[in-house]
Structure formats: structure tokens, C-alpha cells
Amino acid sequence: MIGTNPFDDDKLHEECGVFGIYNHEESAAHTVLGLHALQHRGQEAAGIVTFDGRNFHSHKSMGHVADNFNSQKVIESLPGMSAIGHVRYSTTGGSAMRNIQPLFADLSSGGFAVAHNGNLTNAWTLRKILVEKGAIFQSTSDSEVMIHLVATSTYTNLVDRVVDALRRIEGAYSVVALSQKKLIGARDPLGVRPLVLGKLSDDTYIFASETCALDIIGAEYIRDVEPGELIVIDADGLTSHHPFPAKKPRPCIFEHVYFSRPDSITNDRSVYEVRKNIGKELAKESTVEADLVIPVPDSGVPAAIGYAQQSGIPFELGIIRNHYVGRTFIEPSDQIRHLGVKLKHNANKAEIEGKSIVLIDDSIVRGTTSIKIVEMMRAAGAKEVHMRIASPPTTNSCFYGVDTPEKDKLLASRMSVEEMAKYIDADSLAFVSIDGLYRAVGETSRDSNSPQYCDACFSGDYPTPLTDEALGEDNKQFSFLTD
């Protein structure tokens, strides 16, 4: 089987998106729309849990939001004034209905549902402790650890129990949780994973992974949930808690490079403008004589615009993307696999032939995509192919909720830039510097003593303990799905 994304398969993928709404008569329908806007953050499965004042209702399915929440019958099966929703991206741990979020449990205090974006770096360690105490797990998701920690907390108040649970976990998370009376949103103390707060009316509040999910339902963006903040929304309104010691925030810088939609506001900055700025920094740092600047669609477009503006080299769409390709079940011989690349992207030969071009892409992961793109450009008659990358070399795996290959499968971890250029058959290759990336997001440079962002995939500087990773795979009984 050939998937729908022969180029996107060689990308780093944000693994989940979350959405929550409190006090709206069409909470399920609004959650469906919000998840539509967040679909880029997870295409494997989607789920929604609602509460109608007496009972919780749930609908979960493998596949895209549009394929599974596309009928009035489904919406009517999710009554209630409050809801939370989740989209997830496939991970190496496997796919199963039991892992689709939101997860739900009946606690001593009543029903409790949770949806989580991120990765708990001590999830295996905590799970082992919980199982030894008699806990019975129903999934292989690290999010279920949170539910068990809440369930076994000795505090009586639900908010205190949630705080108690969050104090025991390490890593990165943005969480939305729903009880009979409350909608809760929480973000890890470093703010690695994003979460925003919005408002639809005086008493209707929304949590979402990105502001684009607020835009689609006409909600007002109020602000980002602060790192380490826990917000409770109930009949009394909104209450903000800061239960953790203050730390210098380290939001994920790759949200600006690739994960977030370009029309979102992330960390108070327009993602689109930041990506154009990255392109401008690339042009300043690694200019080259060429006839055209060509983006690798769609993620390379804003940076290519910035590169063209700064360099004065004309911008053209030299690769055309087919947005309407579906899955094909053609027998996957080597020849058909090669042709499958053209299902989604094809060279605009009339613009490319006889030209020296600068290709702009957001990243190089394994390098397989770059090889195909350069080969496509040369087959279309390009005279020279220079590749420019709108992020520094990806040399390290992410342990905070991003689907990343093992370190030895990352091209930049085992080759120099010159070796990589030869490997992908480019006439030249350059990456934006890490200081250039920081300038693009509004900093003067990266503070090496106290970095302003989480950039571990580029620097190897992990901002939290990696407790489970230190154990090694041989000491683990199973692999978690990160969410």
C-alpha cells in the first residue's frame, strides 16, 4: 500500500492535538470543528467525550475527523454542554482502539476524561510502580498513567488530585480534562507543548493546541496557558492556579519551524511571519547565485517567500502538490513506489528546465525525501539544485511528544553537511544556524547558558530528566504510545 504522503513520511510529526469547550449547547459540533483545524497534528485517530449533566458520552474512531464525525447522528450521540477532543498521530508503539483518546474512567469522585499532547519521560517508571500496587491498565498510552495517578491520590478535592498527579510526572504535556462540573487545562512547567485559552461568549471557554482551532469556531484568543499553569473552568467562572515552582519557559521551537499551522499564533508570534523570517535569515547566511527560489510544498512556502524577498531571487512554484490524492492499494513494487511520489508532488517542468534553483524545505530527517526532490528537479531539467533548510541539522531524537527516528537514523547525526549534500545529490546544502533560528523568533541569539526554547532535536540539550530513557530498552517490558 502506498500512503497519501510520500514526502511527509520523512518529516518530524507532532503526535497530538487537544481541544476542550465548556458551557455551549453545541459543544460536540464545535469540538469536531476544532479537531478539523488541528487535523495536521494527528491523522491516525480522533475522539470526543461529552458530558450532558448526568452522563458522559464518547465517540472514537481510527482515521480522519471528517471520515468519522461527518453525520448528524454522530453529533446527536454526543449530547452535553461540555466536551473535550483529541487527534493523534501514529507512533511506533502500534495502533489500537483502546489507545484512542480522550481516555475515560469512573473515579471515586465521579467520571473523569483526559486528553493529552506530549510525552511523559518517566511514564514507564510510574506505570511499573502503579502495576505493582494493583493498578490495571487498559491501554499502552502514557496518558493512562495520569488517570491512575489522579485515581490513587490521597487528596479529596479533584483539582488537588490532578495537581498531585502532575507533580509526579516528568516530561512535556498539555492536558485537557473533563469532570462532571469542571473543564481543566494544564501545561507543563516549561511550556514545551502548546495550549491556548479562548472565549466564545461570556461563559463559554475553550482550550486548544493552536489558535487556528479558535478561529474556525469564531472564538476570541485570550492568551496562551502559561507554563506550569492549571486553569479550572466551572460554574463559578475561570480560576488560574500556579502549583509548581516557577521555571524559565522552554517552549518547543519546532512549533515555529513545522508543527503549527502557519495561520496560528504560537508563543505570541505569528507562525507565518516567523517562517518568513527564517527564510530571510537563511538568505543572509547562505546566499547563492540562482534563477529561482522554489519551496517544497506546503511547509517550505513561507520560508521560501522570505528567502526570495531577502535575496531578490524570484519565487516560483516549481513543485505542484496534489491536495486530492487518496490512498492507493496498488501492489507496492519498487517501480510503483517510485511513481507513487508523483501522486502528491510533481515538478513544474516549464519553470524549472535550464534554471539554477534554490529549494527550500523545513528540515531533513532521514534524507529520503530530499533525495527524491533533488532527483525530481534534475529530471525536470534543472541546471543546478541548491538546497536550503529552514532549521538547523536535526541530530537528536525528541522525547517530548514528537515522532522522531532513532538518533542513528537521523542523517545529520552521522554525516557532515558536505556529506549530506553529496548523499542527496545537491550542488550545495546549507541549514539556518541555531542563532539564525532564534533571531527569526525575535531573540538576538540562543542563550547557551539558559536557552529560551526547547531545541534538543538540534542541540541535544534536554530540559527535563529522561528517566525512562536512562533505563534502556532491555529493562522495559513494553513500549508506550506517546500522545
Short mmCIF file of C-alpha atoms in Angstrom, two decimals:
data_model
loop_
_atom_site.label_atom_id
_atom_site.label_comp_id
_atom_site.label_asym_id
_atom_site.label_seq_id
_atom_site.Cartn_x
_atom_site.Cartn_y
_atom_site.Cartn_z
CA MET A 1 0.00 0.00 0.00
CA ILE A 2 1.23 3.48 -0.84
CA GLY A 3 0.26 6.11 1.69
CA THR A 4 -1.05 9.55 0.95
CA ASN A 5 2.14 11.30 1.96
CA PRO A 6 5.28 10.01 0.25
CA PHE A 7 7.09 13.25 1.13
CA ASP A 8 5.55 13.84 4.55
CA ASP A 9 6.64 10.37 5.75
CA ASP A 10 10.14 11.81 6.12
CA LYS A 11 9.09 14.58 8.49
CA LEU A 12 9.08 15.02 12.22
CA HIS A 13 5.48 14.77 13.37
CA GLU A 14 3.75 16.40 16.30
CA GLU A 15 1.83 13.49 17.73
CA CYS A 16 -1.39 15.02 19.01
CA GLY A 17 -3.79 17.93 19.25
CA VAL A 18 -6.30 18.67 22.02
CA PHE A 19 -9.48 20.72 22.27
CA GLY A 20 -11.89 21.46 25.11
CA ILE A 21 -15.04 23.57 25.43
CA TYR A 22 -17.16 24.48 28.46
CA ASN A 23 -20.81 25.54 28.52
CA HIS A 24 -22.08 25.53 24.96
CA GLU A 25 -25.21 23.80 23.70
CA GLU A 26 -23.34 22.65 20.58
CA SER A 27 -20.19 21.53 22.36
CA ALA A 28 -19.75 18.36 20.27
CA ALA A 29 -20.18 20.16 16.93
CA HIS A 30 -17.71 22.86 17.98
CA THR A 31 -15.23 20.21 19.12
CA VAL A 32 -15.48 18.48 15.74
CA LEU A 33 -14.69 21.78 14.02
CA GLY A 34 -11.80 22.43 16.40
CA LEU A 35 -10.36 18.99 15.69
CA HIS A 36 -10.72 19.65 11.95
CA ALA A 37 -8.46 22.67 12.40
CA LEU A 38 -5.97 20.57 14.38
CA GLN A 39 -6.01 17.61 11.97
CA HIS A 40 -2.42 18.35 10.90
CA ARG A 41 -1.31 17.45 14.44
CA GLY A 42 -2.61 13.88 14.17
CA GLN A 43 -4.16 11.88 11.35
CA GLU A 44 -4.38 8.38 12.79
CA ALA A 45 -7.37 8.64 15.12
CA ALA A 46 -9.80 11.05 16.73
CA GLY A 47 -12.09 11.00 19.75
CA ILE A 48 -14.56 13.17 21.66
CA VAL A 49 -16.05 12.85 25.14
CA THR A 50 -19.01 14.99 26.26
CA PHE A 51 -20.98 15.40 29.49
CA ASP A 52 -24.71 16.16 29.46
CA GLY A 53 -25.21 16.91 33.15
CA ARG A 54 -25.87 13.28 34.05
CA ASN A 55 -23.85 11.00 31.78
CA PHE A 56 -20.63 11.01 29.79
CA HIS A 57 -20.75 10.12 26.10
CA SER A 58 -17.89 9.07 23.84
CA HIS A 59 -17.17 8.51 20.16
CA LYS A 60 -13.75 7.37 18.96
CA SER A 61 -12.57 6.14 15.58
CA MET A 62 -9.45 5.40 13.61
CA GLY A 63 -8.85 7.79 10.73
CA HIS A 64 -9.54 11.43 9.98
CA VAL A 65 -12.04 13.65 11.74
CA ALA A 66 -14.00 14.21 8.52
CA ASP A 67 -14.39 10.48 7.98
CA ASN A 68 -15.77 9.70 11.43
CA PHE A 69 -17.61 12.78 12.70
CA ASN A 70 -19.45 13.50 9.46
CA SER A 71 -23.09 12.89 10.31
CA GLN A 72 -25.80 14.43 12.44
CA LYS A 73 -26.32 11.01 14.00
CA VAL A 74 -22.79 11.04 15.42
CA ILE A 75 -23.19 14.58 16.76
CA GLU A 76 -26.53 13.69 18.35
CA SER A 77 -24.85 10.75 20.10
CA LEU A 78 -22.63 13.28 21.91
CA PRO A 79 -25.05 15.50 23.88
CA GLY A 80 -23.88 17.92 26.53
CA MET A 81 -22.72 21.43 27.25
CA SER A 82 -19.04 20.49 27.69
CA ALA A 83 -16.63 18.37 25.67
CA ILE A 84 -13.00 17.50 25.11
CA GLY A 85 -11.47 16.10 21.93
CA HIS A 86 -8.20 14.66 20.67
CA VAL A 87 -6.44 13.84 17.40
CA ARG A 88 -3.38 11.63 17.43
CA TYR A 89 -0.60 10.71 15.07
CA SER A 90 0.58 7.13 14.69
CA THR A 91 3.62 6.09 16.69
CA THR A 92 5.95 3.13 16.80
CA GLY A 93 4.02 1.56 19.68
CA GLY A 94 1.20 0.35 17.44
CA SER A 95 -2.39 1.32 16.75
CA ALA A 96 -5.43 0.16 18.67
CA MET A 97 -8.89 1.44 19.52
CA ARG A 98 -8.05 1.21 23.22
CA ASN A 99 -5.38 3.88 22.79
CA ILE A 100 -7.64 6.48 21.16
CA GLN A 101 -8.21 9.48 23.41
CA PRO A 102 -9.82 11.04 25.34
CA LEU A 103 -9.40 8.30 27.93
CA PHE A 104 -12.20 7.94 30.48
CA ALA A 105 -12.51 6.39 33.95
CA ASP A 106 -15.04 6.31 36.77
CA LEU A 107 -13.20 7.60 39.82
CA SER A 108 -14.45 7.74 43.39
CA SER A 109 -15.26 11.39 42.75
CA GLY A 110 -17.15 10.60 39.52
CA GLY A 111 -16.41 10.38 35.81
CA PHE A 112 -13.12 11.81 34.57
CA ALA A 113 -11.87 12.12 30.97
CA VAL A 114 -8.45 13.29 29.85
CA ALA A 115 -6.76 14.15 26.55
CA HIS A 116 -3.03 14.76 26.42
CA ASN A 117 -0.46 16.12 23.99
CA GLY A 118 3.16 15.44 24.83
CA ASN A 119 5.23 12.66 26.33
CA LEU A 120 5.90 11.67 29.92
CA THR A 121 9.56 10.78 30.20
CA ASN A 122 9.00 8.77 33.40
CA ALA A 123 5.76 7.07 32.30
CA TRP A 124 7.21 3.54 32.27
CA THR A 125 8.74 4.00 35.74
CA LEU A 126 5.44 5.29 37.16
CA ARG A 127 3.43 2.58 35.45
CA LYS A 128 5.63 -0.14 36.93
CA ILE A 129 5.05 1.29 40.43
CA LEU A 130 1.30 1.54 39.86
CA VAL A 131 1.01 -2.01 38.49
CA GLU A 132 2.94 -3.38 41.47
CA LYS A 133 0.35 -1.69 43.70
CA GLY A 134 -2.50 -3.39 41.86
CA ALA A 135 -3.42 -0.92 39.11
CA ILE A 136 -4.94 -2.50 35.99
CA PHE A 137 -4.16 -0.67 32.74
CA GLN A 138 -6.43 -0.81 29.72
CA SER A 139 -4.12 0.83 27.17
CA THR A 140 -0.47 1.31 26.32
CA SER A 141 -0.80 5.09 26.33
CA ASP A 142 1.28 7.13 28.74
CA SER A 143 -1.82 9.29 29.26
CA GLU A 144 -3.41 6.48 31.26
CA VAL A 145 -0.67 6.92 33.85
CA MET A 146 -2.19 10.34 34.59
CA ILE A 147 -5.61 8.83 35.23
CA HIS A 148 -4.20 6.27 37.65
CA LEU A 149 -2.22 8.93 39.49
CA VAL A 150 -5.37 11.03 39.87
CA ALA A 151 -7.37 7.97 40.97
CA THR A 152 -4.86 6.94 43.62
CA SER A 153 -4.11 10.41 45.01
CA THR A 154 -4.90 10.78 48.70
CA TYR A 155 -6.33 14.28 48.23
CA THR A 156 -10.11 14.64 48.29
CA ASN A 157 -10.57 17.67 46.03
CA LEU A 158 -10.38 16.81 42.30
CA VAL A 159 -8.20 19.79 41.40
CA ASP A 160 -5.78 18.91 44.21
CA ARG A 161 -5.69 15.32 42.95
CA VAL A 162 -4.87 16.49 39.42
CA VAL A 163 -2.11 18.74 40.76
CA ASP A 164 -0.78 15.87 42.87
CA ALA A 165 -0.65 13.68 39.77
CA LEU A 166 1.09 16.31 37.65
CA ARG A 167 3.72 16.82 40.33
CA ARG A 168 4.80 13.21 39.94
CA ILE A 169 5.29 13.24 36.18
CA GLU A 170 8.25 14.39 34.11
CA GLY A 171 8.44 15.48 30.51
CA ALA A 172 6.18 17.61 28.37
CA TYR A 173 2.42 17.84 28.37
CA SER A 174 -0.61 19.91 27.56
CA VAL A 175 -3.70 18.39 29.13
CA VAL A 176 -7.43 18.98 28.90
CA ALA A 177 -9.63 17.10 31.37
CA LEU A 178 -13.38 16.93 31.89
CA SER A 179 -15.30 16.04 35.05
CA GLN A 180 -18.99 16.40 35.90
CA LYS A 181 -18.52 20.01 36.94
CA LYS A 182 -15.20 21.21 35.55
CA LEU A 183 -13.11 21.66 32.45
CA ILE A 184 -9.41 21.69 33.31
CA GLY A 185 -6.47 22.78 31.17
CA ALA A 186 -2.84 22.37 32.24
CA ARG A 187 0.57 22.91 30.70
CA ASP A 188 3.93 21.52 31.84
CA PRO A 189 6.18 23.83 33.92
CA LEU A 190 8.50 24.50 30.95
CA GLY A 191 5.65 25.03 28.48
CA VAL A 192 7.22 22.66 25.97
CA ARG A 193 3.89 21.69 24.42
CA PRO A 194 1.45 24.46 23.42
CA LEU A 195 -2.01 25.21 24.83
CA VAL A 196 -4.12 28.32 24.32
CA LEU A 197 -7.19 29.75 26.03
CA GLY A 198 -10.11 31.19 24.09
CA LYS A 199 -13.59 32.54 24.70
CA LEU A 200 -16.75 32.23 22.62
CA SER A 201 -19.10 34.14 24.92
CA ASP A 202 -19.14 35.46 28.47
CA ASP A 203 -19.36 31.98 29.96
CA THR A 204 -18.09 29.71 27.15
CA TYR A 205 -14.37 28.99 27.34
CA ILE A 206 -12.14 26.91 25.08
CA PHE A 207 -8.76 25.22 25.33
CA ALA A 208 -6.91 24.25 22.15
CA SER A 209 -3.45 23.26 21.00
CA GLU A 210 -3.41 26.14 18.49
CA THR A 211 -5.24 29.38 17.80
CA CYS A 212 -6.40 28.13 14.38
CA ALA A 213 -8.88 25.91 16.28
CA LEU A 214 -10.33 29.05 17.88
CA ASP A 215 -10.59 30.80 14.52
CA ILE A 216 -12.67 28.06 12.94
CA ILE A 217 -15.47 28.47 15.52
CA GLY A 218 -15.23 32.25 15.76
CA ALA A 219 -13.76 32.26 19.27
CA GLU A 220 -11.58 35.02 20.69
CA TYR A 221 -7.97 34.19 21.51
CA ILE A 222 -7.39 35.33 25.09
CA ARG A 223 -3.83 34.15 25.75
CA ASP A 224 -1.53 31.16 25.98
CA VAL A 225 -1.96 28.97 29.02
CA GLU A 226 1.19 29.83 30.94
CA PRO A 227 3.91 27.24 31.52
CA GLY A 228 3.12 25.46 34.78
CA GLU A 229 -0.39 26.91 34.91
CA LEU A 230 -3.54 24.93 35.64
CA ILE A 231 -6.84 26.58 34.71
CA VAL A 232 -10.16 25.40 36.09
CA ILE A 233 -13.42 26.42 34.41
CA ASP A 234 -16.73 25.72 36.15
CA ALA A 235 -20.00 27.39 37.12
CA ASP A 236 -18.04 30.00 39.09
CA GLY A 237 -16.02 31.04 36.04
CA LEU A 238 -12.30 30.74 35.42
CA THR A 239 -9.71 30.13 38.15
CA SER A 240 -5.98 30.10 37.49
CA HIS A 241 -3.58 28.06 39.62
CA HIS A 242 0.22 28.04 39.60
CA PRO A 243 1.05 24.97 41.71
CA PHE A 244 4.61 24.43 40.50
CA PRO A 245 7.84 26.29 41.25
CA ALA A 246 8.47 28.92 38.58
CA LYS A 247 10.93 27.91 35.86
CA LYS A 248 12.24 29.67 32.80
CA PRO A 249 9.97 28.54 29.94
CA ARG A 250 11.35 26.30 27.18
CA PRO A 251 8.58 26.04 24.53
CA CYS A 252 9.30 23.78 21.57
CA ILE A 253 10.97 25.85 18.86
CA PHE A 254 9.97 23.33 16.18
CA GLU A 255 6.37 24.51 16.54
CA HIS A 256 7.56 27.61 14.64
CA VAL A 257 9.52 25.62 12.08
CA TYR A 258 6.95 23.00 11.10
CA PHE A 259 4.35 21.70 13.58
CA SER A 260 1.94 24.63 13.97
CA ARG A 261 -0.30 25.79 11.16
CA PRO A 262 1.04 28.99 9.55
CA ASP A 263 -2.14 30.90 10.45
CA SER A 264 -1.70 30.18 14.17
CA ILE A 265 -0.21 32.42 16.84
CA THR A 266 2.35 30.48 18.87
CA ASN A 267 4.17 31.93 21.87
CA ASP A 268 2.62 35.31 20.97
CA ARG A 269 4.16 35.24 17.49
CA SER A 270 2.66 34.69 14.06
CA VAL A 271 3.92 31.34 12.80
CA TYR A 272 3.74 32.57 9.21
CA GLU A 273 5.87 35.65 9.94
CA VAL A 274 8.43 33.61 11.87
CA ARG A 275 8.78 31.18 8.97
CA LYS A 276 9.31 34.05 6.53
CA ASN A 277 11.92 35.42 8.94
CA ILE A 278 13.69 32.06 8.95
CA GLY A 279 13.88 32.25 5.16
CA LYS A 280 15.36 35.73 5.39
CA GLU A 281 17.99 34.52 7.87
CA LEU A 282 18.82 31.65 5.52
CA ALA A 283 19.36 34.10 2.66
CA LYS A 284 21.63 36.26 4.82
CA GLU A 285 23.69 33.28 5.98
CA SER A 286 23.91 31.17 2.83
CA THR A 287 23.12 33.12 -0.28
CA VAL A 288 23.83 31.54 -3.66
CA GLU A 289 23.53 32.69 -7.26
CA ALA A 290 20.40 31.18 -8.76
CA ASP A 291 17.49 31.89 -11.09
CA LEU A 292 14.59 30.75 -8.88
CA VAL A 293 13.61 30.08 -5.30
CA ILE A 294 11.30 27.06 -5.09
CA PRO A 295 9.54 25.81 -1.94
CA VAL A 296 8.91 22.18 -1.10
CA PRO A 297 5.14 22.43 -0.52
CA ASP A 298 3.47 23.13 1.69
CA SER A 299 5.69 23.59 4.72
CA GLY A 300 8.54 25.22 2.82
CA VAL A 301 6.44 28.00 1.29
CA PRO A 302 6.70 30.79 3.93
CA ALA A 303 10.47 30.33 4.34
CA ALA A 304 10.90 30.37 0.55
CA ILE A 305 8.98 33.64 0.36
CA GLY A 306 11.29 35.12 2.98
CA TYR A 307 14.38 33.81 1.19
CA ALA A 308 13.20 35.29 -2.11
CA GLN A 309 12.40 38.65 -0.52
CA GLN A 310 15.81 38.88 1.15
CA SER A 311 17.89 37.57 -1.78
CA GLY A 312 15.98 39.22 -4.61
CA ILE A 313 15.76 35.90 -6.44
CA PRO A 314 12.30 35.31 -7.96
CA PHE A 315 9.93 32.95 -6.15
CA GLU A 316 8.13 30.31 -8.23
CA LEU A 317 6.08 27.21 -7.56
CA GLY A 318 8.35 24.66 -9.13
CA ILE A 319 6.71 21.73 -7.34
CA ILE A 320 2.94 21.35 -7.59
CA ARG A 321 1.13 19.49 -4.84
CA ASN A 322 -1.98 17.40 -5.47
CA HIS A 323 -4.23 18.01 -2.45
CA TYR A 324 -6.85 15.48 -3.53
CA VAL A 325 -4.87 12.26 -3.61
CA GLY A 326 -6.37 9.34 -1.73
CA ARG A 327 -4.87 6.03 -0.72
CA THR A 328 -3.87 3.57 -3.40
CA PHE A 329 -3.66 -0.16 -2.93
CA ILE A 330 -1.54 -0.82 -5.99
CA GLU A 331 0.95 -3.62 -5.44
CA PRO A 332 4.00 -1.79 -4.00
CA SER A 333 6.78 -2.88 -6.34
CA ASP A 334 9.89 -0.70 -6.40
CA GLN A 335 8.81 0.88 -9.67
CA ILE A 336 5.32 1.70 -8.37
CA ARG A 337 6.77 3.09 -5.12
CA HIS A 338 8.90 5.44 -7.19
CA LEU A 339 5.90 6.57 -9.24
CA GLY A 340 3.89 6.97 -6.03
CA VAL A 341 5.87 10.06 -5.13
CA LYS A 342 4.19 11.85 -8.04
CA LEU A 343 0.76 11.12 -6.59
CA LYS A 344 1.22 14.08 -4.30
CA HIS A 345 4.03 16.20 -5.79
CA ASN A 346 5.09 16.83 -9.34
CA ALA A 347 7.71 19.06 -10.94
CA ASN A 348 6.56 22.18 -12.81
CA LYS A 349 8.94 21.46 -15.68
CA ALA A 350 8.18 24.62 -17.66
CA GLU A 351 9.55 26.76 -14.83
CA ILE A 352 12.50 24.55 -13.88
CA GLU A 353 14.11 23.46 -17.14
CA GLY A 354 17.51 25.05 -17.71
CA LYS A 355 17.39 27.00 -14.43
CA SER A 356 19.59 27.11 -11.35
CA ILE A 357 17.24 26.72 -8.42
CA VAL A 358 17.24 27.09 -4.65
CA LEU A 359 14.98 24.52 -2.99
CA ILE A 360 13.64 25.49 0.44
CA ASP A 361 12.45 22.81 2.85
CA ASP A 362 11.76 22.92 6.59
CA SER A 363 14.02 20.05 7.68
CA ILE A 364 15.99 16.96 6.73
CA VAL A 365 15.25 13.89 8.83
CA ARG A 366 16.31 10.60 7.21
CA GLY A 367 17.14 12.29 3.91
CA THR A 368 14.91 10.07 1.78
CA THR A 369 12.59 12.95 0.90
CA SER A 370 15.47 15.23 -0.10
CA ILE A 371 16.88 12.58 -2.42
CA LYS A 372 13.51 12.28 -4.19
CA ILE A 373 13.05 16.04 -4.50
CA VAL A 374 16.51 16.69 -5.91
CA GLU A 375 16.10 13.78 -8.33
CA MET A 376 12.74 15.20 -9.42
CA MET A 377 14.26 18.61 -10.09
CA ARG A 378 17.13 17.19 -12.12
CA ALA A 379 14.73 15.02 -14.13
CA ALA A 380 12.76 18.21 -14.90
CA GLY A 381 15.91 19.78 -16.38
CA ALA A 382 17.26 21.90 -13.52
CA LYS A 383 20.79 23.10 -14.29
CA GLU A 384 21.81 23.39 -10.63
CA VAL A 385 19.99 22.37 -7.45
CA HIS A 386 20.92 24.16 -4.23
CA MET A 387 19.08 23.09 -1.10
CA ARG A 388 18.45 25.37 1.89
CA ILE A 389 16.86 24.10 5.10
CA ALA A 390 14.77 26.31 7.41
CA SER A 391 16.03 24.65 10.59
CA PRO A 392 19.42 23.58 11.95
CA PRO A 393 20.55 19.98 11.37
CA THR A 394 18.32 17.52 13.27
CA THR A 395 20.88 15.47 15.17
CA ASN A 396 18.94 14.17 18.18
CA SER A 397 15.70 12.36 18.94
CA CYS A 398 12.84 14.09 20.71
CA PHE A 399 11.36 12.59 23.89
CA TYR A 400 8.65 15.19 24.42
CA GLY A 401 5.82 14.06 22.16
CA VAL A 402 7.31 14.20 18.68
CA ASP A 403 7.60 11.14 16.47
CA THR A 404 11.34 11.09 15.80
CA PRO A 405 13.50 8.33 14.34
CA GLU A 406 16.25 6.86 16.48
CA LYS A 407 19.37 9.02 16.55
CA ASP A 408 21.36 6.75 14.24
CA LYS A 409 18.64 7.08 11.57
CA LEU A 410 18.86 10.88 11.54
CA LEU A 411 21.01 11.82 8.57
CA ALA A 412 22.61 14.81 10.30
CA SER A 413 23.70 12.68 13.27
CA ARG A 414 26.01 10.57 11.11
CA MET A 415 27.06 12.89 8.25
CA SER A 416 28.59 16.32 7.88
CA VAL A 417 26.74 18.93 5.82
CA GLU A 418 29.12 18.30 2.93
CA GLU A 419 28.49 14.55 3.12
CA MET A 420 24.76 15.15 3.25
CA ALA A 421 24.90 17.35 0.14
CA LYS A 422 26.66 14.57 -1.74
CA TYR A 423 24.22 11.97 -0.39
CA ILE A 424 21.15 13.85 -1.67
CA ASP A 425 22.97 14.87 -4.89
CA ALA A 426 22.60 18.63 -4.32
CA ASP A 427 25.09 21.14 -5.74
CA SER A 428 25.12 22.77 -2.32
CA LEU A 429 23.35 22.37 1.01
CA ALA A 430 23.02 24.75 3.95
CA PHE A 431 20.94 24.93 7.12
CA VAL A 432 19.92 28.01 9.05
CA SER A 433 22.16 28.40 12.09
CA ILE A 434 20.67 27.92 15.53
CA ASP A 435 21.32 31.61 16.26
CA GLY A 436 19.62 32.49 12.96
CA LEU A 437 16.60 30.45 14.02
CA TYR A 438 16.48 32.28 17.34
CA ARG A 439 16.74 35.64 15.57
CA ALA A 440 13.76 34.62 13.42
CA VAL A 441 11.62 34.12 16.54
CA GLY A 442 12.62 37.51 17.93
CA GLU A 443 15.68 36.73 20.06
CA THR A 444 19.11 38.21 19.46
CA SER A 445 20.70 34.75 19.68
CA ARG A 446 20.48 31.48 21.58
CA ASP A 447 21.46 31.84 25.23
CA SER A 448 23.71 28.80 25.59
CA ASN A 449 23.63 29.03 29.39
CA SER A 450 19.84 29.23 29.58
CA PRO A 451 18.17 28.59 26.21
CA GLN A 452 14.88 30.36 25.59
CA TYR A 453 13.33 27.37 23.78
CA CYS A 454 13.48 23.59 23.81
CA ASP A 455 15.78 22.84 20.87
CA ALA A 456 17.00 19.41 21.96
CA CYS A 457 16.50 17.94 18.48
CA PHE A 458 19.20 20.34 17.25
CA SER A 459 21.39 20.78 20.34
CA GLY A 460 20.96 17.64 22.43
CA ASP A 461 20.15 19.89 25.38
CA TYR A 462 17.19 18.13 27.01
CA PRO A 463 15.44 20.41 29.53
CA THR A 464 13.94 17.64 31.73
CA PRO A 465 15.17 14.30 33.09
CA LEU A 466 14.86 11.33 30.72
CA THR A 467 14.18 8.78 33.44
CA ASP A 468 12.77 6.01 31.26
CA GLU A 469 15.33 6.51 28.51
CA ALA A 470 18.15 6.00 31.02
CA LEU A 471 16.79 2.52 31.79
CA GLY A 472 17.44 1.29 28.26
CA GLU A 473 15.08 -0.78 26.15
CA ASP A 474 16.24 -4.08 27.62
CA ASN A 475 14.84 -3.08 31.02
CA LYS A 476 11.39 -2.19 29.72
CA GLN A 477 8.55 -4.66 29.40
CA PHE A 478 6.68 -2.70 26.70
CA SER A 479 6.76 0.44 24.60
CA PHE A 480 4.49 3.39 25.36
CA LEU A 481 2.46 5.28 22.85
CA THR A 482 3.25 8.96 23.28
CA ASP A 483 0.35 11.35 22.95
#
